[in-house]
PDB file of C-alpha atoms in Angstrom:
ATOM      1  CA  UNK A 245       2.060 106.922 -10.163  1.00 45.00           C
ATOM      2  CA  UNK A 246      -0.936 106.295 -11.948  1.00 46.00           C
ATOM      3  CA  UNK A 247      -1.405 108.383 -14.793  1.00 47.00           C
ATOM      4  CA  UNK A 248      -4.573 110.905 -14.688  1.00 49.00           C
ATOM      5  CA  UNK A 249      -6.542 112.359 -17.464  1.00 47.00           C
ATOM      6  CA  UNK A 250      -8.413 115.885 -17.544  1.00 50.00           C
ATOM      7  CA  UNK A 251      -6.132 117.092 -14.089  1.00 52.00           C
ATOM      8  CA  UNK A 252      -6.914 120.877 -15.533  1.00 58.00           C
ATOM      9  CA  UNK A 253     -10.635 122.627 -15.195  1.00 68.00           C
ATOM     10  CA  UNK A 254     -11.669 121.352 -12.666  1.00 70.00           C
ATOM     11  CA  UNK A 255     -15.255 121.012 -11.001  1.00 73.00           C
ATOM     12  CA  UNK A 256     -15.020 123.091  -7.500  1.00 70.00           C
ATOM     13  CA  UNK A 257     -16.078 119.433  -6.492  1.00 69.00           C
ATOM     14  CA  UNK A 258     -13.121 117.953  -8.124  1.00 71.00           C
ATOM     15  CA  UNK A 259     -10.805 120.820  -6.644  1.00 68.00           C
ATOM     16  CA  UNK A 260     -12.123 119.405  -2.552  1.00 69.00           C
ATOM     17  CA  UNK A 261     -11.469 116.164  -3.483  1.00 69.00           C
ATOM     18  CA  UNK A 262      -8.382 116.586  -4.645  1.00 68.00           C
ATOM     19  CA  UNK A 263      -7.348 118.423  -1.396  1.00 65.00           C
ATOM     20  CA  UNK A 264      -8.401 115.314   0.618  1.00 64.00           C
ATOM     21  CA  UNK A 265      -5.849 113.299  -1.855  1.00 66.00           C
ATOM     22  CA  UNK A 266      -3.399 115.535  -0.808  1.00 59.00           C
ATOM     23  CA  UNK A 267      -1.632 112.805   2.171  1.00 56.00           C
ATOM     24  CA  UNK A 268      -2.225 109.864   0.030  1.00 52.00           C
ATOM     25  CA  UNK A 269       0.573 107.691   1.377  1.00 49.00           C
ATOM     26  CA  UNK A 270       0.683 106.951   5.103  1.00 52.00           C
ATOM     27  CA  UNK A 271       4.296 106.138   7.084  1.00 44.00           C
ATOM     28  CA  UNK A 272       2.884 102.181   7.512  1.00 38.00           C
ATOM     29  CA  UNK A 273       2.937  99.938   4.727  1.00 35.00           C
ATOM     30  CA  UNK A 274      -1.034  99.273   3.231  1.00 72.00           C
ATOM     31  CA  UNK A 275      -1.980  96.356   1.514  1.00 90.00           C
ATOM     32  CA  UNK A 276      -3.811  96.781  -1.890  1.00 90.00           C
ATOM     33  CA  UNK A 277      -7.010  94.769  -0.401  1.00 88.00           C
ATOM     34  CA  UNK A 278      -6.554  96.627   2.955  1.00 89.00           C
ATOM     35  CA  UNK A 279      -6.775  99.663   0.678  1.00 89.00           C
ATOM     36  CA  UNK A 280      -9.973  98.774  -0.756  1.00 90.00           C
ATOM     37  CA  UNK A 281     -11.647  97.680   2.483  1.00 91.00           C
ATOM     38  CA  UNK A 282     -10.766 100.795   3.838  1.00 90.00           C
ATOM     39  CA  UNK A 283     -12.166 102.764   0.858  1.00 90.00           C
ATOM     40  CA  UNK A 284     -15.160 100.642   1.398  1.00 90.00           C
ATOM     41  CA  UNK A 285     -15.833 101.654   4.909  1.00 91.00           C
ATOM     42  CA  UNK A 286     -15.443 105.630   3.617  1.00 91.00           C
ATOM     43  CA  UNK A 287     -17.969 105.239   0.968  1.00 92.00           C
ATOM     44  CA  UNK A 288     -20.067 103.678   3.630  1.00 93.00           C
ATOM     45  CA  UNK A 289     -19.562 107.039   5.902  1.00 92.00           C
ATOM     46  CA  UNK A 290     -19.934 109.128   2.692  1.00 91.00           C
ATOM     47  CA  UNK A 291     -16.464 110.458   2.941  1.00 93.00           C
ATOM     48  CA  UNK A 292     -16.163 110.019  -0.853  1.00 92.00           C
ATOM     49  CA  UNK A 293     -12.637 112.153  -0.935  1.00 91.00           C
ATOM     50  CA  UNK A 294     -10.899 109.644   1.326  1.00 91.00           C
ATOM     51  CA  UNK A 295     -12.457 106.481  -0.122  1.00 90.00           C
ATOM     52  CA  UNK A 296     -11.195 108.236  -3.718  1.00 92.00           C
ATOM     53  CA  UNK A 297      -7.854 107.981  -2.094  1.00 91.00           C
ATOM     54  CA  UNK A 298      -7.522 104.651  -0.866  1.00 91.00           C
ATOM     55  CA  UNK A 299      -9.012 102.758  -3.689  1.00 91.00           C
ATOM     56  CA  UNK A 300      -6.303 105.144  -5.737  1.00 92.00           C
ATOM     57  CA  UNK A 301      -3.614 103.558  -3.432  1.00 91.00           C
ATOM     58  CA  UNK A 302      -4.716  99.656  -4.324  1.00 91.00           C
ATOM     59  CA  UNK A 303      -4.824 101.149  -7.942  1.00 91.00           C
ATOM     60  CA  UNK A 304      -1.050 101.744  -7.926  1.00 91.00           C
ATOM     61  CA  UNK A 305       0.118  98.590  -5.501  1.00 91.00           C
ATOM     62  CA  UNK A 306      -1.921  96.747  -8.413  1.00 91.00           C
ATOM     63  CA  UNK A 307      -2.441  98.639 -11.267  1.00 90.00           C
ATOM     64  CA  UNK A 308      -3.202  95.488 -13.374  1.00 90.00           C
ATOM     65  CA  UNK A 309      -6.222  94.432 -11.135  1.00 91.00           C
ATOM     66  CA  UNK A 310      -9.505  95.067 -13.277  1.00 93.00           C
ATOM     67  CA  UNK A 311     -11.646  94.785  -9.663  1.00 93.00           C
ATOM     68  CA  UNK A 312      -9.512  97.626  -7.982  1.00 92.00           C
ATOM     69  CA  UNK A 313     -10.158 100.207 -11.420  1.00 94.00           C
ATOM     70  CA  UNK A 314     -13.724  99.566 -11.687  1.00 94.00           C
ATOM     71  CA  UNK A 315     -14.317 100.377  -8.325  1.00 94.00           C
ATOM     72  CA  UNK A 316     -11.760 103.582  -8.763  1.00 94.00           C
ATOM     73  CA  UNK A 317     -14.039 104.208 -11.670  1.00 94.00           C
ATOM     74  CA  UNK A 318     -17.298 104.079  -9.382  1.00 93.00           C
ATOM     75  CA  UNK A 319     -16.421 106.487  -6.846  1.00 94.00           C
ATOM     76  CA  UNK A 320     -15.784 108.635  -9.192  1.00 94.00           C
ATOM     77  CA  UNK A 321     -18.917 108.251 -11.082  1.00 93.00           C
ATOM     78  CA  UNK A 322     -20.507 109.150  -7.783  1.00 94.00           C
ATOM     79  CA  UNK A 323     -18.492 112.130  -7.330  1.00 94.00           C
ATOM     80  CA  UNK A 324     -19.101 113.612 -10.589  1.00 92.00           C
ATOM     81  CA  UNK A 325     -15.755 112.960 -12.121  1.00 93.00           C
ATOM     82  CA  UNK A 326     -17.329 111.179 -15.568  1.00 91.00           C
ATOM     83  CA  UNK A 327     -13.885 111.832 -17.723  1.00 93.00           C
ATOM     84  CA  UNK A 328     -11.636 109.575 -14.869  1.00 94.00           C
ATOM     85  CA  UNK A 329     -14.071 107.448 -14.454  1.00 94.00           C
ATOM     86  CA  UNK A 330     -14.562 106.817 -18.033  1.00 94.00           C
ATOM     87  CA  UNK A 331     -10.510 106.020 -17.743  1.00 95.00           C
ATOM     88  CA  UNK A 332     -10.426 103.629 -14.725  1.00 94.00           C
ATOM     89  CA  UNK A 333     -13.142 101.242 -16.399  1.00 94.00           C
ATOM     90  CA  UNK A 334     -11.510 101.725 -20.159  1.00 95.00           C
ATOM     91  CA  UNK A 335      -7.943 100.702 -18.871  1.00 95.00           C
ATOM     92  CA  UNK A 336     -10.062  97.907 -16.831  1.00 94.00           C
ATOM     93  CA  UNK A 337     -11.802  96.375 -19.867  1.00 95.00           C
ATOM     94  CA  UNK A 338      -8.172  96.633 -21.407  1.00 95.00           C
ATOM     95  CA  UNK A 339      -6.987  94.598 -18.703  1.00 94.00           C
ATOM     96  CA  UNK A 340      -9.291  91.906 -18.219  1.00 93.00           C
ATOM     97  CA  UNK A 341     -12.365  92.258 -21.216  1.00 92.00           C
ATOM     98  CA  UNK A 342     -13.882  89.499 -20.274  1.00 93.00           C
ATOM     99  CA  UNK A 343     -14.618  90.657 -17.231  1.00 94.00           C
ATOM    100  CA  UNK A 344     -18.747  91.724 -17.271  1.00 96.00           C
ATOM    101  CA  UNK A 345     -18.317  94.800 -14.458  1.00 96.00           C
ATOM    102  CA  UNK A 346     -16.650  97.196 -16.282  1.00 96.00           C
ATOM    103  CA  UNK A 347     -18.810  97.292 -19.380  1.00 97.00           C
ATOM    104  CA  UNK A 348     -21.760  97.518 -17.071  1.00 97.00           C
ATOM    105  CA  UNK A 349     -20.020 100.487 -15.139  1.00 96.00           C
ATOM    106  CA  UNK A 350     -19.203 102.243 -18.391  1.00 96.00           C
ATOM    107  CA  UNK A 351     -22.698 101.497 -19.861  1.00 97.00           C
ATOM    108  CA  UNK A 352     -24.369 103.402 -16.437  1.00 97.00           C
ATOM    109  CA  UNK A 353     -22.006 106.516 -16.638  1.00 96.00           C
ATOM    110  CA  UNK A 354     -22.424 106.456 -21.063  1.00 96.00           C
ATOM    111  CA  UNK A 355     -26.281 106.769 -20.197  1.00 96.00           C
ATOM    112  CA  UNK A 356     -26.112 109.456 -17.548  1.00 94.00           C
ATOM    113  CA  UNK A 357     -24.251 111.438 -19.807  1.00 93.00           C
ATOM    114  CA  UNK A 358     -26.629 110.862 -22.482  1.00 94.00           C
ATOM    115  CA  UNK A 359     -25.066 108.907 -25.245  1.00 96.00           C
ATOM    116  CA  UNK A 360     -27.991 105.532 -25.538  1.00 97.00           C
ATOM    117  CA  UNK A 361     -26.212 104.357 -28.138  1.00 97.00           C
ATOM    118  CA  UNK A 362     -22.785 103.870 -26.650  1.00 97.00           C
ATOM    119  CA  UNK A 363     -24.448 102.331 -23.269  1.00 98.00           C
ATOM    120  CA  UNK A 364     -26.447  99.918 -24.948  1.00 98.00           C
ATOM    121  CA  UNK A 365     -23.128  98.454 -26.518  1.00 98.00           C
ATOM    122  CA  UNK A 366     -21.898  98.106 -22.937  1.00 98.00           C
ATOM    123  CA  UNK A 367     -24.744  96.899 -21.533  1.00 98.00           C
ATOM    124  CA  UNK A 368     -24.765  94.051 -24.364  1.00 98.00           C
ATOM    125  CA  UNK A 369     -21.402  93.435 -23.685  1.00 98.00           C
ATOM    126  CA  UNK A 370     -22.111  92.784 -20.060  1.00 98.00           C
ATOM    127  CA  UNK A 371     -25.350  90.732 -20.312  1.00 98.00           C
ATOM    128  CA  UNK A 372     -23.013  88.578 -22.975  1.00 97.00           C
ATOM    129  CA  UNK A 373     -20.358  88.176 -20.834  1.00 97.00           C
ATOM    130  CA  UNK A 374     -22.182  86.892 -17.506  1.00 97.00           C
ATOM    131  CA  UNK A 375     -25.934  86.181 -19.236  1.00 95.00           C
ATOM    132  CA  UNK A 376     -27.314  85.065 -15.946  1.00 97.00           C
ATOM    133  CA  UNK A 377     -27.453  88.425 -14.464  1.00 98.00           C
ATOM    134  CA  UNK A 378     -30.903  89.301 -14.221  1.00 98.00           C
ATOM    135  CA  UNK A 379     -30.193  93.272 -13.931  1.00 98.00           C
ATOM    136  CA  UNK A 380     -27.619  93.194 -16.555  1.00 98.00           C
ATOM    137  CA  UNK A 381     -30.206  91.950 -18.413  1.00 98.00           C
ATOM    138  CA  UNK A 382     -33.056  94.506 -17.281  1.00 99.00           C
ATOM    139  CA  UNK A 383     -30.811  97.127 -17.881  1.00 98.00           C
ATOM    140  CA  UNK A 384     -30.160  96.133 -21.178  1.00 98.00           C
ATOM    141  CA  UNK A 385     -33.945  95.894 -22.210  1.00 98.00           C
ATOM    142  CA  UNK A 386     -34.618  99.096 -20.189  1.00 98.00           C
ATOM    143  CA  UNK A 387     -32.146 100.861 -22.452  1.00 98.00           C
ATOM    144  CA  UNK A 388     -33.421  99.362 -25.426  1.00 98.00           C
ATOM    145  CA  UNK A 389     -36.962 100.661 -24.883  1.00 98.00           C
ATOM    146  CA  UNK A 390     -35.382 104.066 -23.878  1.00 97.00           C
ATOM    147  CA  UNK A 391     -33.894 104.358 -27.328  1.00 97.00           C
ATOM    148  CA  UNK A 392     -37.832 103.218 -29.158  1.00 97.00           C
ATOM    149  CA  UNK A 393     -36.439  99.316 -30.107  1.00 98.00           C
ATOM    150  CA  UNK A 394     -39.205  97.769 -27.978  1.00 98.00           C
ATOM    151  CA  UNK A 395     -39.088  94.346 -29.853  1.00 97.00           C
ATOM    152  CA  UNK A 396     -35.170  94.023 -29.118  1.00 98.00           C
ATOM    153  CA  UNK A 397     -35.924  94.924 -25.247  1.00 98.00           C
ATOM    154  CA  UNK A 398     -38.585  92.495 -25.222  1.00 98.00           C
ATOM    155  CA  UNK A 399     -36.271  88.888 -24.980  1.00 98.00           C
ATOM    156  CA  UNK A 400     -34.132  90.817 -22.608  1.00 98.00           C
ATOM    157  CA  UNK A 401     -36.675  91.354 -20.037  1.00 99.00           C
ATOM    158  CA  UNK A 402     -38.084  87.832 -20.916  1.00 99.00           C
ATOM    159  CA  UNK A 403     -35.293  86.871 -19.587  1.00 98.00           C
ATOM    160  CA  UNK A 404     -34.231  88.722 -16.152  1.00 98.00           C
ATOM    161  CA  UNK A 405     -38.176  87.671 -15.233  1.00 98.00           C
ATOM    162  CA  UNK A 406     -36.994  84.322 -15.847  1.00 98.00           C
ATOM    163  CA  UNK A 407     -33.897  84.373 -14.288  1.00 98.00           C
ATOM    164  CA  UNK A 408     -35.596  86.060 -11.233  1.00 98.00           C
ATOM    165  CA  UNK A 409     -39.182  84.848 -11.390  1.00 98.00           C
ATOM    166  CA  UNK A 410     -40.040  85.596  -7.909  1.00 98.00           C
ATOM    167  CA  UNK A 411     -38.694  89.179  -8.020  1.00 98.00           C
ATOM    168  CA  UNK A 412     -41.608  91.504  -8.389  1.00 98.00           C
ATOM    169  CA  UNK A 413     -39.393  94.122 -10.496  1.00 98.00           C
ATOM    170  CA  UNK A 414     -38.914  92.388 -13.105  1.00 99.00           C
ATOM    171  CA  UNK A 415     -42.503  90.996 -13.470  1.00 99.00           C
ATOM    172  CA  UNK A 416     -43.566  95.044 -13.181  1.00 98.00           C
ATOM    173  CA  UNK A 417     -41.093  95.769 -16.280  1.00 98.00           C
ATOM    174  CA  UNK A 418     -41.970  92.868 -18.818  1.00 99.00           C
ATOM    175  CA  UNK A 419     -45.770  93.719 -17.915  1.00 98.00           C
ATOM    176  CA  UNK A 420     -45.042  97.486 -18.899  1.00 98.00           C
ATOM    177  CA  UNK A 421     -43.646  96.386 -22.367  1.00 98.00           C
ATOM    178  CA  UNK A 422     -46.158  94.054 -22.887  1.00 98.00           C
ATOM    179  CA  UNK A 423     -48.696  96.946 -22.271  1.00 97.00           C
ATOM    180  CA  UNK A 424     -46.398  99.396 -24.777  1.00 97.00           C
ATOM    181  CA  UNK A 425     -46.544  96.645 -27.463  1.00 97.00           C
ATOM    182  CA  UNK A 426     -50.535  96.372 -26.574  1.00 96.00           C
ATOM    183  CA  UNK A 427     -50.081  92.548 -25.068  1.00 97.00           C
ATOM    184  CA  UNK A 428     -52.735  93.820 -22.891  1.00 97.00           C
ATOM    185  CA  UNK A 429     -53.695  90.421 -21.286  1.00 96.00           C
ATOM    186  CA  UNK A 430     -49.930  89.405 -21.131  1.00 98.00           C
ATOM    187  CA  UNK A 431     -49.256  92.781 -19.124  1.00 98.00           C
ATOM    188  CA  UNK A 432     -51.936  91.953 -16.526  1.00 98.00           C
ATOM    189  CA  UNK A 433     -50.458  88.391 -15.870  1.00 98.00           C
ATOM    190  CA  UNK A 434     -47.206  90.076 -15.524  1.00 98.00           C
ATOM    191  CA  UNK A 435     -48.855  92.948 -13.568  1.00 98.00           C
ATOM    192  CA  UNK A 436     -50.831  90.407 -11.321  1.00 98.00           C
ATOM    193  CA  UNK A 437     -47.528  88.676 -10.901  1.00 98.00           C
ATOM    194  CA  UNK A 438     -45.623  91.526  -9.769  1.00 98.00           C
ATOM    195  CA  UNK A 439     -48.027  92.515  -6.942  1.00 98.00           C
ATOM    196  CA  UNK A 440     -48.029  89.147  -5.753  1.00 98.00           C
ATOM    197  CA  UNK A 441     -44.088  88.991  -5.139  1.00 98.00           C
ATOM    198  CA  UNK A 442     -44.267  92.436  -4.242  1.00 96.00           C
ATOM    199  CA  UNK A 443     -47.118  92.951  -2.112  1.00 95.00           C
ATOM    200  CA  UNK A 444     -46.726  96.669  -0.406  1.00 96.00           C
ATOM    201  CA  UNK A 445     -45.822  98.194  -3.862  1.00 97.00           C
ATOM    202  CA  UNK A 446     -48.510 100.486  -4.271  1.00 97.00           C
ATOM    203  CA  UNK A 447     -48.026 101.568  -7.374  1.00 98.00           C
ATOM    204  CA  UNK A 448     -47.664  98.307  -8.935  1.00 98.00           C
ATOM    205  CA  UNK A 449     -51.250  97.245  -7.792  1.00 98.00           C
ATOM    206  CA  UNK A 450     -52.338 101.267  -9.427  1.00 97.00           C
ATOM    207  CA  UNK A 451     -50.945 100.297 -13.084  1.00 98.00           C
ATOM    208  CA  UNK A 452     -52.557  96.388 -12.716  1.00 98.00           C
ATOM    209  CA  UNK A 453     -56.155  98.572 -11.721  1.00 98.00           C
ATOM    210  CA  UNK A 454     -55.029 100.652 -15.389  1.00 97.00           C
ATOM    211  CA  UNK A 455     -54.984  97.571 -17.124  1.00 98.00           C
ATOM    212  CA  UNK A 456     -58.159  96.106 -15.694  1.00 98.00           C
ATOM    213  CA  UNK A 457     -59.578  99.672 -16.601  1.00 96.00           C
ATOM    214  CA  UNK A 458     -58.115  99.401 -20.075  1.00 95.00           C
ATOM    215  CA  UNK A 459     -59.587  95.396 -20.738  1.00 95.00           C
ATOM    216  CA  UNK A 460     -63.254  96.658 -19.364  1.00 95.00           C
ATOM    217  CA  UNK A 461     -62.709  94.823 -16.200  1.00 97.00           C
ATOM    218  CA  UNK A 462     -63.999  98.110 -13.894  1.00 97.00           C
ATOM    219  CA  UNK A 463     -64.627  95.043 -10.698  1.00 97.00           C
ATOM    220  CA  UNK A 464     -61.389  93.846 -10.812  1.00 98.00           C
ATOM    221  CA  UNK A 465     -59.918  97.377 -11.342  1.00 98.00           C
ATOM    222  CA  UNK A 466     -61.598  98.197  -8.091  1.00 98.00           C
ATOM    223  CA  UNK A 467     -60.025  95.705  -6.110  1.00 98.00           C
ATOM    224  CA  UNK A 468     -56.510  96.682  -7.630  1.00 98.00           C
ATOM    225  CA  UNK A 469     -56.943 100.613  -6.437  1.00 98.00           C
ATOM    226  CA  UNK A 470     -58.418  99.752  -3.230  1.00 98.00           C
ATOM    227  CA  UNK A 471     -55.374  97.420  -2.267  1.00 98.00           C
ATOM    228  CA  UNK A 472     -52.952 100.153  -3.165  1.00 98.00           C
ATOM    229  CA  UNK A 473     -55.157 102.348  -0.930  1.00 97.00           C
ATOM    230  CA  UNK A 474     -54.191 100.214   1.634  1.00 97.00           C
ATOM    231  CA  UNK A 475     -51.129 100.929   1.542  1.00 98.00           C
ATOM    232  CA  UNK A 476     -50.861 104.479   0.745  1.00 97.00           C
ATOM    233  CA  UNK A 477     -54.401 105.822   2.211  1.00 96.00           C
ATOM    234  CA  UNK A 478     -53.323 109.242   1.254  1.00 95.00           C
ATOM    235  CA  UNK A 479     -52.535 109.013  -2.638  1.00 94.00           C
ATOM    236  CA  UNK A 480     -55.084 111.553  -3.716  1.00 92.00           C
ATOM    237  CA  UNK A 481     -54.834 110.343  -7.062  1.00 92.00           C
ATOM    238  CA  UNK A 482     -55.239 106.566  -6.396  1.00 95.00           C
ATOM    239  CA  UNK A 483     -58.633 107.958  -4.552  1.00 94.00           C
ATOM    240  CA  UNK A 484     -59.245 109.190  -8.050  1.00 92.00           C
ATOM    241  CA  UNK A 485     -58.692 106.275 -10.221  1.00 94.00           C
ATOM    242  CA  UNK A 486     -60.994 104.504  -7.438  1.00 96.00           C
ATOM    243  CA  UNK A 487     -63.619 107.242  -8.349  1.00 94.00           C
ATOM    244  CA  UNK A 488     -62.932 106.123 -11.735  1.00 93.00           C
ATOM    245  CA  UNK A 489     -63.670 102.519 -10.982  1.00 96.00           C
ATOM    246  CA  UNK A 490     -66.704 102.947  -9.172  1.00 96.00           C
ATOM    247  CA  UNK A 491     -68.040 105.453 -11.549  1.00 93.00           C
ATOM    248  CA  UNK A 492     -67.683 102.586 -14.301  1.00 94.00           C
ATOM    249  CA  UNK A 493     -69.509 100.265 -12.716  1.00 96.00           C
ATOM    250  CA  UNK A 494     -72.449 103.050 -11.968  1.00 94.00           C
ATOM    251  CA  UNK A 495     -71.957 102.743  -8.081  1.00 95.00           C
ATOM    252  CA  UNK A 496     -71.809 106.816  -8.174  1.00 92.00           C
ATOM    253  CA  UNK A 497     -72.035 107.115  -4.563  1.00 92.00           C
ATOM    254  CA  UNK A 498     -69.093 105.452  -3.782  1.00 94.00           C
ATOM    255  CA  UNK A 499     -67.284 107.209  -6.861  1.00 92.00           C
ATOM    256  CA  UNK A 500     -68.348 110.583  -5.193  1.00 91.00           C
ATOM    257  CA  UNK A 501     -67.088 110.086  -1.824  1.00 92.00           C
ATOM    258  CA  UNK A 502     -63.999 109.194  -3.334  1.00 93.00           C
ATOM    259  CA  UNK A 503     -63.412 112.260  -5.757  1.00 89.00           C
ATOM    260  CA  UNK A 504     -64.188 114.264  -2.669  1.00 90.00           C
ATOM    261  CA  UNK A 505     -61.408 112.377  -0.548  1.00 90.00           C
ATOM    262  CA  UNK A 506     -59.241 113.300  -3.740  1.00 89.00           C
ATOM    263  CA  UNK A 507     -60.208 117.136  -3.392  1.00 86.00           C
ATOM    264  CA  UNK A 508     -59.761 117.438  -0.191  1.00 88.00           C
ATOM    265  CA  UNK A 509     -56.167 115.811   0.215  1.00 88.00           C
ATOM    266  CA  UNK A 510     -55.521 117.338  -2.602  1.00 84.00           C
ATOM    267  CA  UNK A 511     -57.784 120.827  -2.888  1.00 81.00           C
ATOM    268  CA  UNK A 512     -55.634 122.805  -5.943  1.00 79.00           C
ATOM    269  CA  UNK A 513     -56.107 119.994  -8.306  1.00 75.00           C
ATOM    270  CA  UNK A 514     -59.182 120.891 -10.400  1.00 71.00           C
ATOM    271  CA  UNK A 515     -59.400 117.799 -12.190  1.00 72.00           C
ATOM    272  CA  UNK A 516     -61.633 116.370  -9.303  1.00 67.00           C
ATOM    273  CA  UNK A 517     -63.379 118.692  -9.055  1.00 66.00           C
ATOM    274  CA  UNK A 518     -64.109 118.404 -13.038  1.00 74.00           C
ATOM    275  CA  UNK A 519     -65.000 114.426 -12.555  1.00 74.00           C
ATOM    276  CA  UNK A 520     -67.429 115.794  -9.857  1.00 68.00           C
ATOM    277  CA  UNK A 521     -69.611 117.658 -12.006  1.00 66.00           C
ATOM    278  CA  UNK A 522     -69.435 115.466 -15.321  1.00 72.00           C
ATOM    279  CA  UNK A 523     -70.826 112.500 -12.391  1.00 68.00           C
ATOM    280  CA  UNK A 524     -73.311 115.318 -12.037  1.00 62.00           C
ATOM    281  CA  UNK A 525     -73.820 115.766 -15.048  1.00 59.00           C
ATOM    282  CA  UNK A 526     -74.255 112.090 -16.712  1.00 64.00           C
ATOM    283  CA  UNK A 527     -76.854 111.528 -13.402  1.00 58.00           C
TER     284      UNK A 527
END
């Protein structure tokens, strides 16, 4: 039997899915990989308990299998259980530490729990270990910015842009650093990239208008709000930055019809009502 760690205190979540372990071994002989498909399809009908219990099952028919502990290790990251799910993926890198999953699985749980530190070790560990994984990558970079290292997040996201260059995501991310690290005209290829492969994202086409806004270029800033109006009509705030736009480029008609749009899908947020009367005002 498998050998558990922290089996006292616990979680009222913990203490349900330990009930469902409770008939762990059925009267038919299981497979280890009929095990896992099995916990598979329970995770699938969020019946975490059960899925808990079958992927413990391939555990001990093959408790040297690094595959069948990381993905013990998972469900119970998703059910809460951090301390045996730290377990499962430290006895998997044990097994096989070459082996790029586990790091990565540890790195998500060390961040959740707070310590950046610790994840970005994992998450270097991972992007080393299969360097053609574009989100291994991201997630390394996006953890590096998270901990203030911007210039050592910079090559990562470089790279899972390059490795995925027709991923809008990735474009969005690089473009945000680049705007952090004031690359302003950098961030707006980036930007312009990202709404390009990823063309009903309306907030990507919002932070592209920003940097338009930010470079002086009010015209082009207009287009960028008014295609993420498009696609969410209702975004008081987008009507806003559109207000913005137009005010900049003196067309205060169209930047007042806008503000009021703002108000009144909006009506407790004072701050159109503020850019109301400073238009007002400057007329």
């Amino acid at each position: 039997m498998e050998d558990e760690e922290g089996a006292q205190n616990l979680t009222p979540l913990e203490h349900t899915i330990e009930a469902e372990l409770a008939p762990a071994i059925p009267t038919e002989p299981v497979t280890a990989p009929e095990s896992r498909e099995a916990g598979d399809r329970s995770m699938e009908r969020g019946h975490v308990g059960e899925a808990i219990r079958q992927y413990r099952r391939a555990v001990q028919m093959q408790s040297n299998d690094a595959e069948y502990r990381t993905t013990l290790g998972d469900a119970y990251a998703y059910a809460d259980m951090g301390a045996k799910a730290v377990t499962q993926y430290r006895k998997a890198i044990k097994i096989s530490p070459r082996r790029a999953a586990p790091h990565f699985s540890l790195a998500e749980l060390l961040r959740r729990f707070g310590k950046l530190h610790a994840a970005v070790a994992e998450y270097r560990l991972a992007a080393q270990l299969n360097s053609t994984n574009a989100f291994y990558r991201y997630k390394l970079g996006d953890a590096l910015c998270a901990l203030g290292r911007l210039d050592e997040a910079l090559p990562e996201l470089e790279a899972a842009r390059d490795l995925e260059p027709h991923n809008g995501f990735y474009h969005f991310w690089l473009g945000d650093l680049y705007g952090r690290l004031g690359r302003v005209s950098e961030a707006v290829i980036e930007m312009q990239q990202a709404t390009i492969f990823s063309p009903v994202d309306d907030y990507y086409n919002v932070r592209l208008g920003l940097l338009y806004l930010q470079m002086g270029c009010a015209a082009d800033a207009v287009h960028a709000f008014r295609t993420a109006l498009r696609i969410a009509p209702e975004n008081a705030s987008y009507h806003c930055l559109l207000g913005d736009a137009y005010t900049r480029l003196g067309r205060h008609a169209q930047a007042k019809a806008h503000y009021r749009f703002a108000g009144r899908l909006d009506p407790y947020d004072t701050a159109y009502v503020e850019r109301m009367r400073q238009l007002a005002l400057d007329e």
